[in-house]
Coordinates of C-alpha atoms in Angstrom, one line a residue:
X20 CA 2.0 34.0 -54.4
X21 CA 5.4 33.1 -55.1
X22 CA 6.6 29.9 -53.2
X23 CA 9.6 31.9 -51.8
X24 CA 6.9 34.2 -49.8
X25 CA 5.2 31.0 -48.0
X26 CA 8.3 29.0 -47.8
X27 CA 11.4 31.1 -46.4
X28 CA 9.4 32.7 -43.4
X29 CA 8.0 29.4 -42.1
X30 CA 11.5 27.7 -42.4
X31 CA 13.6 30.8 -40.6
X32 CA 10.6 30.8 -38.2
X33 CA 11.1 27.3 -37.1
X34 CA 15.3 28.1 -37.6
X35 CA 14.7 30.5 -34.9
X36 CA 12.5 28.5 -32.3
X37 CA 14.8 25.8 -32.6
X38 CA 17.7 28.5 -31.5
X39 CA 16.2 29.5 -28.5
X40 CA 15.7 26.1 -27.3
X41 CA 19.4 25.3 -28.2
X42 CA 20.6 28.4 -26.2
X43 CA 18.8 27.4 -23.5
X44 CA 21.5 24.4 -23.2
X45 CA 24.0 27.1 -23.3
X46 CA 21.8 29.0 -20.5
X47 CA 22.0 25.3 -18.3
X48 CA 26.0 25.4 -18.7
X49 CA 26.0 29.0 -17.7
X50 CA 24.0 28.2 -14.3
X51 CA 26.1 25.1 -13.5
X52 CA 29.1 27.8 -14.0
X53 CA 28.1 30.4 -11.7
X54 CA 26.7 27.7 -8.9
X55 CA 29.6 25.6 -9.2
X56 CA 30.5 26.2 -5.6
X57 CA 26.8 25.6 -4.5
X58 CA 27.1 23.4 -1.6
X59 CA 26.6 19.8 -1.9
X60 CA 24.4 17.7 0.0
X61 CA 24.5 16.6 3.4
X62 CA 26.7 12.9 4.1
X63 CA 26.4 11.9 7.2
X64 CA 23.7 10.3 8.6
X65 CA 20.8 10.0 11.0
X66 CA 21.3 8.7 14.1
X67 CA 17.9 6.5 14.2
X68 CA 17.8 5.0 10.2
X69 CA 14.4 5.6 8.6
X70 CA 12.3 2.7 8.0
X71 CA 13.0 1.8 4.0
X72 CA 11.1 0.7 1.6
X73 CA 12.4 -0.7 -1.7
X74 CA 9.5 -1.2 -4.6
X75 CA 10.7 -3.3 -7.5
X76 CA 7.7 -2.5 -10.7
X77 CA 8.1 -5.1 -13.1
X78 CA 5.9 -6.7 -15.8
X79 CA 7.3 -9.4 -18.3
X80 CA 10.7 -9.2 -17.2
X81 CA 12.3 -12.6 -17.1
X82 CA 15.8 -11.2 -18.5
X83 CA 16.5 -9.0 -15.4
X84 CA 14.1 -9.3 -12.6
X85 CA 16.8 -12.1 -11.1
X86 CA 19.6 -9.1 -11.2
X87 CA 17.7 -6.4 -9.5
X88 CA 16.3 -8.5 -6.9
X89 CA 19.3 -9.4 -5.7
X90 CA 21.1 -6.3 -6.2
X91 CA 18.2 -4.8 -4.3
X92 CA 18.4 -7.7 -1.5
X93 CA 21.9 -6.5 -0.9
X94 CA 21.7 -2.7 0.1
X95 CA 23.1 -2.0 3.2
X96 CA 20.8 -1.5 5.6
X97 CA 19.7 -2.7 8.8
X98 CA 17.2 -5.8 8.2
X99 CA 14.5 -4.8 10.9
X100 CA 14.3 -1.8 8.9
X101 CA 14.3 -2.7 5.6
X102 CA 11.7 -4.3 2.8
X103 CA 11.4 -5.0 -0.7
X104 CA 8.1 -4.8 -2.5
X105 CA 8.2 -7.2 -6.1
X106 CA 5.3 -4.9 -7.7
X107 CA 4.8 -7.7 -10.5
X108 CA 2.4 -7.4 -12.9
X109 CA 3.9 -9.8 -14.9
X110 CA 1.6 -12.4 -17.0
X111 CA 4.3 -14.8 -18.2
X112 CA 7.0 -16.9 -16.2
X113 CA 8.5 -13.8 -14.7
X114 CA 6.2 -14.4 -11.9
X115 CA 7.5 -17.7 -11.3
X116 CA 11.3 -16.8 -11.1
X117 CA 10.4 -13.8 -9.3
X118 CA 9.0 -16.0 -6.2
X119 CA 11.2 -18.4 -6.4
X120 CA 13.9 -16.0 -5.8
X121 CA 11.4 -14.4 -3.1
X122 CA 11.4 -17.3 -1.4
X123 CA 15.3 -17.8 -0.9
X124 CA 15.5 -14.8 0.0
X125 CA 13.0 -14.6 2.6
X126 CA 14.4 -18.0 3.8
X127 CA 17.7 -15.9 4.5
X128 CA 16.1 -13.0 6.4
X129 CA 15.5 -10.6 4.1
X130 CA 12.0 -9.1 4.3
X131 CA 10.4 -9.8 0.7
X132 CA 7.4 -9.3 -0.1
X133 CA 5.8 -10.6 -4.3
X134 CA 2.9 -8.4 -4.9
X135 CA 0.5 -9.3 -7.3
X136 CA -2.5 -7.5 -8.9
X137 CA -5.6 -8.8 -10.9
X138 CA -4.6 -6.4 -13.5
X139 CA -3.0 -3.8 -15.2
X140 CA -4.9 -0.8 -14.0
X141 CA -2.9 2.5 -13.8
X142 CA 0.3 0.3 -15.2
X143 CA 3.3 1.6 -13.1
X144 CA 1.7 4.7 -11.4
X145 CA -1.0 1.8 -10.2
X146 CA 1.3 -0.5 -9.1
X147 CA 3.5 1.7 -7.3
X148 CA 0.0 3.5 -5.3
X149 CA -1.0 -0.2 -4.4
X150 CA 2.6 -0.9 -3.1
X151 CA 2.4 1.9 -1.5
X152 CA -0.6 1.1 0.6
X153 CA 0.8 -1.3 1.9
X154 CA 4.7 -0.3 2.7
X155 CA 5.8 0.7 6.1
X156 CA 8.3 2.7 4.9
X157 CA 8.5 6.8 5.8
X158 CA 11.2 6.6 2.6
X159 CA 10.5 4.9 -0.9
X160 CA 13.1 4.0 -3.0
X161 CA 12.3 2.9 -6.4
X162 CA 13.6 0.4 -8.9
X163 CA 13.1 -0.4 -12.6
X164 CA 14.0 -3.7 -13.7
X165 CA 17.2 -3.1 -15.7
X166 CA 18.7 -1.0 -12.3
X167 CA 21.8 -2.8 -10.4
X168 CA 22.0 -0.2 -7.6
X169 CA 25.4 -0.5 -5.5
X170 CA 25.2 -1.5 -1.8
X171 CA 25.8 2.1 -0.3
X172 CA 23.2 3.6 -2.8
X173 CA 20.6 4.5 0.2
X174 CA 23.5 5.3 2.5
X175 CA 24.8 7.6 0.2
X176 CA 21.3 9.6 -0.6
X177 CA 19.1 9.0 2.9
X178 CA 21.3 11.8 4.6
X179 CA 19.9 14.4 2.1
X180 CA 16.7 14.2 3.6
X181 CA 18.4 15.6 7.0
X182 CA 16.5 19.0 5.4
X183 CA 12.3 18.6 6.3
X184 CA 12.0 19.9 3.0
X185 CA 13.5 17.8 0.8
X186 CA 10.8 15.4 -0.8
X187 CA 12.9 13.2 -3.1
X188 CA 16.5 12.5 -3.9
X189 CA 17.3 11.4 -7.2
X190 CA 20.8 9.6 -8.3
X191 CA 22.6 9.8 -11.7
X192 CA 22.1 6.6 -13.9
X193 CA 25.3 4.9 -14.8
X194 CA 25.5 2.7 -18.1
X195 CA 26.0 -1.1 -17.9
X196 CA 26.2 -1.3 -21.4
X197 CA 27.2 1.6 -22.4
X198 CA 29.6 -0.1 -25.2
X199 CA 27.7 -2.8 -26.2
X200 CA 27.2 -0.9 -29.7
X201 CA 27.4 2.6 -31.3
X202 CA 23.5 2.9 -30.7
X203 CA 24.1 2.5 -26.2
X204 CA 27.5 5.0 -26.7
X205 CA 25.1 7.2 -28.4
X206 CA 22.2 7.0 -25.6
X207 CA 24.7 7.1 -23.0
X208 CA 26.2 10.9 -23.8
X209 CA 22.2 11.6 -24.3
X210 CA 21.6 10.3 -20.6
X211 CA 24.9 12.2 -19.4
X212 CA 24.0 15.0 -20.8
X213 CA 20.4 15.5 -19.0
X214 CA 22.3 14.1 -15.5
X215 CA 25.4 15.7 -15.2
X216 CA 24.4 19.3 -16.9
X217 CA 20.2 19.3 -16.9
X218 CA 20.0 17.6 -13.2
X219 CA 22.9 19.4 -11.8
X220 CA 22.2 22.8 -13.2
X221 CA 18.6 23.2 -12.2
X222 CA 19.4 21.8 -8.8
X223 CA 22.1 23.6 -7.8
X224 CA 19.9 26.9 -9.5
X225 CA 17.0 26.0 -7.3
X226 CA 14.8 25.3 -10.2
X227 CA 12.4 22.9 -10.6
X228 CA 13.2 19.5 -11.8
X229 CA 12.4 15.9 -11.7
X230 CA 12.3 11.8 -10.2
X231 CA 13.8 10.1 -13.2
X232 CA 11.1 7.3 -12.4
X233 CA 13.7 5.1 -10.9
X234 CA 16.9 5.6 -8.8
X235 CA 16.0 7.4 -6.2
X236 CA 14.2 7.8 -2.8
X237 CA 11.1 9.5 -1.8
X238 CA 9.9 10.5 1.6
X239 CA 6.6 8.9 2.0
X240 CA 5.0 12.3 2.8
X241 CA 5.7 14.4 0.3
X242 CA 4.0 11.6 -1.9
X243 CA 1.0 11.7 -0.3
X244 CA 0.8 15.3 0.3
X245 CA 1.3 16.0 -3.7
X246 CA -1.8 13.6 -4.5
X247 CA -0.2 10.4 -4.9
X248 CA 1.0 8.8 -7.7
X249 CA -1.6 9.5 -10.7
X250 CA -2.0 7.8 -13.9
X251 CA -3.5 10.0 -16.4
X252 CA 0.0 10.8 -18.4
X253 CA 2.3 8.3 -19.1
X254 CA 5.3 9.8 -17.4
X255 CA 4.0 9.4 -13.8
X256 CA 7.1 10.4 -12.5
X257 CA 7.7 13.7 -13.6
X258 CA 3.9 14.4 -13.0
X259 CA 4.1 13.5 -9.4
X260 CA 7.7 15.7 -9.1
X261 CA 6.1 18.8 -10.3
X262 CA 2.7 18.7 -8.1
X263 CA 5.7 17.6 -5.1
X264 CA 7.2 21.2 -5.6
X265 CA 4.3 23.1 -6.5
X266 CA 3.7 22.2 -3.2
X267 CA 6.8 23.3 -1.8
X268 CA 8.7 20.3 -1.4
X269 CA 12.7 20.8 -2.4
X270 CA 14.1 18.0 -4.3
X271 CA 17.8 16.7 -4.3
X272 CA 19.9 15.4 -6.7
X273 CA 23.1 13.6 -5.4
X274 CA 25.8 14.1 -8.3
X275 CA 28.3 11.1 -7.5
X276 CA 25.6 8.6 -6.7
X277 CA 25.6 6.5 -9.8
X278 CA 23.4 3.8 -9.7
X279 CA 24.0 1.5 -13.3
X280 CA 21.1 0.6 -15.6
X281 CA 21.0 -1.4 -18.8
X282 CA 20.5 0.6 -22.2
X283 CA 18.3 -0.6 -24.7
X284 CA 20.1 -2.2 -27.4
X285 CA 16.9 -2.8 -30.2
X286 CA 16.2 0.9 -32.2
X287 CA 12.4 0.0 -31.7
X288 CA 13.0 -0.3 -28.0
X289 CA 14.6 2.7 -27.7
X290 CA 12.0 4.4 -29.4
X291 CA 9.5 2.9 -28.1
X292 CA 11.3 4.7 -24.3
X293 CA 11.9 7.9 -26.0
X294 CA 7.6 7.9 -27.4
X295 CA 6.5 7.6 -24.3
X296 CA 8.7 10.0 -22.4
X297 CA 8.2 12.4 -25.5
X298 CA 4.0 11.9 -24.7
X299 CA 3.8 12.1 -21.1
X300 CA 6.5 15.1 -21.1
X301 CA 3.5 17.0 -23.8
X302 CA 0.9 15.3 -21.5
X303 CA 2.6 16.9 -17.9
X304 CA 2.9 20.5 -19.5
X305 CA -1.1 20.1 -21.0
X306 CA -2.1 19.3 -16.9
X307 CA 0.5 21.5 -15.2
X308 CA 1.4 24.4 -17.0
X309 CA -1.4 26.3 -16.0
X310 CA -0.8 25.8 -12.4
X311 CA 2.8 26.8 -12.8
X312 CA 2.2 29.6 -14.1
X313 CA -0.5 31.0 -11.6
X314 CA 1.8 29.8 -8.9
X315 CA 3.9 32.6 -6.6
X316 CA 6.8 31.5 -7.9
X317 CA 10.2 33.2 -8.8
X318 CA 9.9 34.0 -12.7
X319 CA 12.9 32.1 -13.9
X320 CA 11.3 29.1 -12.1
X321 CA 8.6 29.4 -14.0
X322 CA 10.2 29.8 -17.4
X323 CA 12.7 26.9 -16.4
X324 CA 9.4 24.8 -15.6
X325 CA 7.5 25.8 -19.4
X326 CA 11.2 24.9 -21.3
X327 CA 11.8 21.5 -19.4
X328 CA 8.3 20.4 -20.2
X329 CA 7.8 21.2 -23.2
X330 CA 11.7 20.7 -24.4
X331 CA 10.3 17.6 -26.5
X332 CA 7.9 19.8 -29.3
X333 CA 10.7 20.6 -31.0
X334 CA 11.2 17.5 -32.6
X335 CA 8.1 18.8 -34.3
X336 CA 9.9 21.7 -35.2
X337 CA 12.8 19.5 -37.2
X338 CA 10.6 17.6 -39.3
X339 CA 9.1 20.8 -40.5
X340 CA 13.2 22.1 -40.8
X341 CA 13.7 18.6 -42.3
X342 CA 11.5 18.8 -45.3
X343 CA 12.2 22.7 -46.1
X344 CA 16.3 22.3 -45.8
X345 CA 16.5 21.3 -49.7
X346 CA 13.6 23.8 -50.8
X347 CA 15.1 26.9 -48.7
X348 CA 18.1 26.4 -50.1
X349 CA 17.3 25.9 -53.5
X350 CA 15.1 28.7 -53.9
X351 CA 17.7 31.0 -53.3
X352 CA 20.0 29.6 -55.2
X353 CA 22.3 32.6 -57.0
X354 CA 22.1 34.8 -54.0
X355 CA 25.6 34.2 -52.9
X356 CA 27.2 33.3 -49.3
X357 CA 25.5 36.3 -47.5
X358 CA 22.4 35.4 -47.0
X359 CA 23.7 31.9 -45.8
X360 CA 26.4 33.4 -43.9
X361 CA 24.2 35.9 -42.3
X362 CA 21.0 34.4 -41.9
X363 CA 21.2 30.5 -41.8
X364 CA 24.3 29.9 -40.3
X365 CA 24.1 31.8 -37.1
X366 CA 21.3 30.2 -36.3
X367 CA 21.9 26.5 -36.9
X368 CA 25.5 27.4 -35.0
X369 CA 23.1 28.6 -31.9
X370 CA 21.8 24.8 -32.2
X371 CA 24.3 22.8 -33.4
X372 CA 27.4 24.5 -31.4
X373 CA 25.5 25.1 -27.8
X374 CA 24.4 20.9 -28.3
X375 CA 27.9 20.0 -29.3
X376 CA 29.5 22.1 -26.3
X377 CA 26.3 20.8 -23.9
X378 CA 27.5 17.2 -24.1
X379 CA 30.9 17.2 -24.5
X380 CA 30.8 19.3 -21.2
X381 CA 28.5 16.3 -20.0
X382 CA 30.8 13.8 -20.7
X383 CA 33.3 15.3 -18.8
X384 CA 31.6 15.9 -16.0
X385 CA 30.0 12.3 -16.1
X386 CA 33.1 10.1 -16.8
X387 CA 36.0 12.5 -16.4
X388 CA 36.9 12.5 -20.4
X389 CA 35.3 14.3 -23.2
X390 CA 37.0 12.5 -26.0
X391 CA 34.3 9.3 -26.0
X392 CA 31.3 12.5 -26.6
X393 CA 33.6 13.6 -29.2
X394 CA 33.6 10.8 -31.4
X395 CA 30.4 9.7 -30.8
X396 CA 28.7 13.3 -31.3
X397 CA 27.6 12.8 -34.9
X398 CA 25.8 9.9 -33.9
X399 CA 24.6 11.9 -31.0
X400 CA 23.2 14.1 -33.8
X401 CA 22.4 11.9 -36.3
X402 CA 20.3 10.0 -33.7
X403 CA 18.6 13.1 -32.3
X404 CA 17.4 14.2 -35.9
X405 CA 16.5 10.1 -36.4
X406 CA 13.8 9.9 -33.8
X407 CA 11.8 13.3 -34.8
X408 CA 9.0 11.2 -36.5
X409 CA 8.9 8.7 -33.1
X410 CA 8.7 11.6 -31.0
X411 CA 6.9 14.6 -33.2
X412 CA 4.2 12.0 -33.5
X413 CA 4.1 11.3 -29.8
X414 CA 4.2 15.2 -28.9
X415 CA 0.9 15.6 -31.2
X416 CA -0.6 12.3 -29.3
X417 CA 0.5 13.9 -25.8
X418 CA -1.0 17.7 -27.2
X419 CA -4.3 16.1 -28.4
X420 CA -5.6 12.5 -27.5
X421 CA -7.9 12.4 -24.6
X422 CA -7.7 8.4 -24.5
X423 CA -5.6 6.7 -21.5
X424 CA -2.3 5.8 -23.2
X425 CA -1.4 2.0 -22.8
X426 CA 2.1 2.3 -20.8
X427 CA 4.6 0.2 -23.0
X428 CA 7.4 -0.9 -21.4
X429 CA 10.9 -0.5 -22.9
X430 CA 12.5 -4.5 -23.6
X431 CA 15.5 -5.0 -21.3
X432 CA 17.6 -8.1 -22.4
X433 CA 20.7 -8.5 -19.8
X434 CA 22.7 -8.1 -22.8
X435 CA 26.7 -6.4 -22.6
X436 CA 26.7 -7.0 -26.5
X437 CA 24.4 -7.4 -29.3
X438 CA 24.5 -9.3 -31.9
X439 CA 22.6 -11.5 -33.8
X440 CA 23.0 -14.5 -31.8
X441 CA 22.4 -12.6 -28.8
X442 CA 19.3 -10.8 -29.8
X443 CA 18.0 -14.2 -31.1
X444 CA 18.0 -15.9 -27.7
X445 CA 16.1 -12.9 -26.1
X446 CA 12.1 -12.5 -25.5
X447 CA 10.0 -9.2 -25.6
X448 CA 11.3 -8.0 -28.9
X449 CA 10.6 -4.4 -30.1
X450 CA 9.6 -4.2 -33.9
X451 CA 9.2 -1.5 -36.9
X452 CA 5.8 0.3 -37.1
X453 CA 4.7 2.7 -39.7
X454 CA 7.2 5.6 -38.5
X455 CA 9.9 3.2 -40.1
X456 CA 8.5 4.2 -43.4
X457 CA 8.4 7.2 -42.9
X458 CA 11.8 7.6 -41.4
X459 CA 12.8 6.0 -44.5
X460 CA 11.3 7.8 -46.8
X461 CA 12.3 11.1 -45.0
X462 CA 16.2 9.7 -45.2
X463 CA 15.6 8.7 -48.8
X464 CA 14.5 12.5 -49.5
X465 CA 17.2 14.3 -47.6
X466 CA 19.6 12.1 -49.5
X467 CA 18.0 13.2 -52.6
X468 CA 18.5 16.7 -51.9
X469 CA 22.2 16.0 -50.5
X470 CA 22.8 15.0 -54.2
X471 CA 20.8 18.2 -55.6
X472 CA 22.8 20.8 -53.6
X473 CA 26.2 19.0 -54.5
X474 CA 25.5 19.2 -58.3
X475 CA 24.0 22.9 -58.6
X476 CA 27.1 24.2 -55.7
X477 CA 24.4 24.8 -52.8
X478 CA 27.2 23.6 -50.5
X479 CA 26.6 25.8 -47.5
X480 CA 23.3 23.2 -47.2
X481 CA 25.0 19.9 -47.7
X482 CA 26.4 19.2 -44.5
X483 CA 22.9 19.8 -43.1
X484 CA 21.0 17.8 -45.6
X485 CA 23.6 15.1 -44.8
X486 CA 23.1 14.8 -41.0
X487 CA 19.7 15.1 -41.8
X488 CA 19.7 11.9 -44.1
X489 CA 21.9 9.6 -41.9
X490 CA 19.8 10.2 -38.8
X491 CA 16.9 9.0 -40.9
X492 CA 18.6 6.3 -42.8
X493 CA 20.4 5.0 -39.6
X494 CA 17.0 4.9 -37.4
X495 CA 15.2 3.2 -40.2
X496 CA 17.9 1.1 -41.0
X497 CA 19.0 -0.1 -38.1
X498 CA 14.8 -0.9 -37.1
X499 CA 14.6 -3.1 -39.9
X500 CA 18.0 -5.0 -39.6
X501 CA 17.0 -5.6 -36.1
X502 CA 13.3 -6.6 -36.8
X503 CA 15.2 -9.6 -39.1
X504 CA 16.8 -11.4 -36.2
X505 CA 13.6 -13.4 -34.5
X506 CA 13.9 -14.9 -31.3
X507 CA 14.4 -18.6 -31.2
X508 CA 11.7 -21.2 -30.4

């Protein structure tokens, strides 16, 4: 068998997959288009305030559990209807700030409460079911430690919930440090770009979509009546969204609601948030799928709902696209531009263009100016090819490991720039593991075959190979700069 024959049909194949998933961000633009006049949701509200409960998870989070406590202590709402619940799993001096700060506050009159468990069990889908036990609230709003909500965030979402059927409101995320470095401008047209255009379109659409895990509020019965919060995936939230509308709850998602959270600024860290999303995403589809597909729902729900869940498998697809770029190319050297010009290149344009136009369409809806997702797209790029080993390996964990995944919390630091001085000073540190290798060695091979298809004229493959080799060089790269700077005694 020539190599040609096992080669070429397995890399157009994946060329072709990967196309359909990058049309369907052309497909998201196209719904925001046509319901662009969808009405928005309700403002005023509610005579009689619901009772409202604020739950705070934290674990180990002596950098910002000071700043969301307070931030949270300060919402605007009446105080005899009002609590906070400190979920704190925390087994270092976190605990410690976190009550002292409990204390002053409930000195003040603000109804505090610092929750503590014997141990981990369940991680954040456990410690948010045992807060919920005890709450009085009939809405939940929910808090990650590196969240600074404003004080009219409940004021602006609780009037949603005028409709019996909504179940949840969600919020966009706003970026504290969004400039702190070329790695948060990158994540921040990522986030953007599943707010302003993913969010937004499937809402106004009426499809299906999801709690973001923080920032937002949930009415206390559509909780229960979806099952609670479960444990078995590692992306509780978007588990407990999709049993919530299987069931037939509505959620909302309020567009100009920003509540600000802090980036990561360490490459492990942020792959260490993007692993775990990429599992439980493969882990959600694995329990759900089946039930959304037997479910009497409208068809473009349901192929809405298989897309978004399993959205993350193609980063399995572009490590097979990463190692076959050079060889595709190179065995049909000699054949001239129309192969490439009829084959390849309308089909990496499907990608490429529809993900270009996705977020710079983002980034004008989310900060009123396209020209920051302009300069940052390659990075946006370059970063998204970066993390395929991170993710591809967590998509295979989430498709076959039957083990309970240890929930790893993403570092937050409290930083609004990084340096090393600044990452020095900091605790929890995210380091390299063996996907840094093989990042590495993946950039190291792309580069290889950059040089290859300069020096035998294959130059409709070199700006590929390229993007391909910086996102590998600059995830590896940057993982092992950052591993260097250790934090100080």
């Amino acid at each position: 068998m020539h190599l040609s024959t096992l080669i070429l049909p397995i890399y157009f194949g994946v060329l072709g997959l990967l196309a359909l998933y990058g049309a369907h961000r052309a497909y998201l633009l196209l719904l925001l288009a046509i319901h662009r006049r969808t009405t928005a949701s309700p403002s005023q509200l509610p005579d009689e305030l619901p009772f409202l409960t604020v739950q705070i998870p934290l674990y180990n989070e002596l950098h910002v559990a000071r700043r969301v406590l307070l931030a949270c202590a300060a919402l605007d709402w009446p105080r005899d209807r009002f609590e906070i619940q400190v979920l704190d799993d925390s087994t270092d001096e976190t605990a410690s700030v976190v009550a002292a700060i409990t204390a002053r506050l409930v000195s003040s009159g603000i109804d505090v409460r610092h929750l503590r468990r014997a141990d981990r069990r369940g991680f954040k889908a456990g410690a948010l079911a045992a807060g919920l036990a005890a709450a009085r609230g009939e809405i939940i709003a929910v808090f990650d430690a590196d969240f600074e909500p404003a004080p009219d965030f409940a004021r602006r979402l609780v009037p949603a919930f005028a409709d019996p059927r909504i179940g949840m409101v969600q919020a966009r995320w706003g970026h504290l440090n969004r400039g702190a470095s070329l790695l948060t401008r990158a994540q921040s047209v990522l986030l953007d770009g599943h707010f302003a255009i993913e969010h937004a379109a499937r809402h106004r659409a009426g499809r299906f979509f999801n709690f973001n895990g923080t920032a937002g509020i949930w009415r206390r019965r559509c909780i229960e009546d979806a099952g609670g919060w479960q444990h078995d995936t590692l992306t509780e939230d978007l588990d407990l969204s999709y049993r919530a509308q299987l069931r037939g709850w509505r959620f909302a998602f309020v567009e100009d609601a920003v509540a600000p959270a802090e980036l990561p600024v360490e490459m492990g860290a942020f792959k260490s948030q993007q692993h775990r999303w990429a599992q439980g995403s493969i882990q959600t589809a694995r329990k759900l799928l089946p039930s959304i597909l037997r479910a009497p729902l409208p068809l473009a729900v349901k192929l809405e709902s298989v897309v978004h869940l399993t959205a993350n498998a193609t980063y399995l697809l572009m490590i097979v696209l990463a190692l076959l770029l050079g060889p595709a190319a190179w065995l049909r050297r000699g054949q001239g531009l129309p192969p490439l010009v009829f084959l390849d290149l309308p089909l990496l344009a499907i990608s490429l263009a529809s993900i270009a136009t996705f977020y710079l369409v983002a980034e004008r809806r989310a900060t009123g100016r396209a020209g920051e997702g302009l300069r940052v797209l390659p990075m946006v790029l370059a970063v998204g090819v970066g993390l395929s080993v991170n993710n591809a390996r967590a998509v295979v964990q989430g498709l076959f490991s039957r083990r309970a995944a240890e929930f790893r919390r993403t570092p937050k630091y409290g930083l609004a720039v990084v340096d090393d001085v600044a990452l020095a000073t900091r605790r929890y540190r995210a380091g390299r593991n063996a996907d840094t290798w093989i990042e590495l060695a993946a950039g190291v091979y792309l580069a290889a075959w950059t040089a290859i298809a300069t020096t035998c004229g294959l130059w409709g493959a070199a700006p590929f190979l390229v993007l391909f080799a910086a996102g590998f060089l600059f995830t590896s790269g940057l993982t092992l700069r950052q591993e260097r700077v250790r934090p100080t005694p």
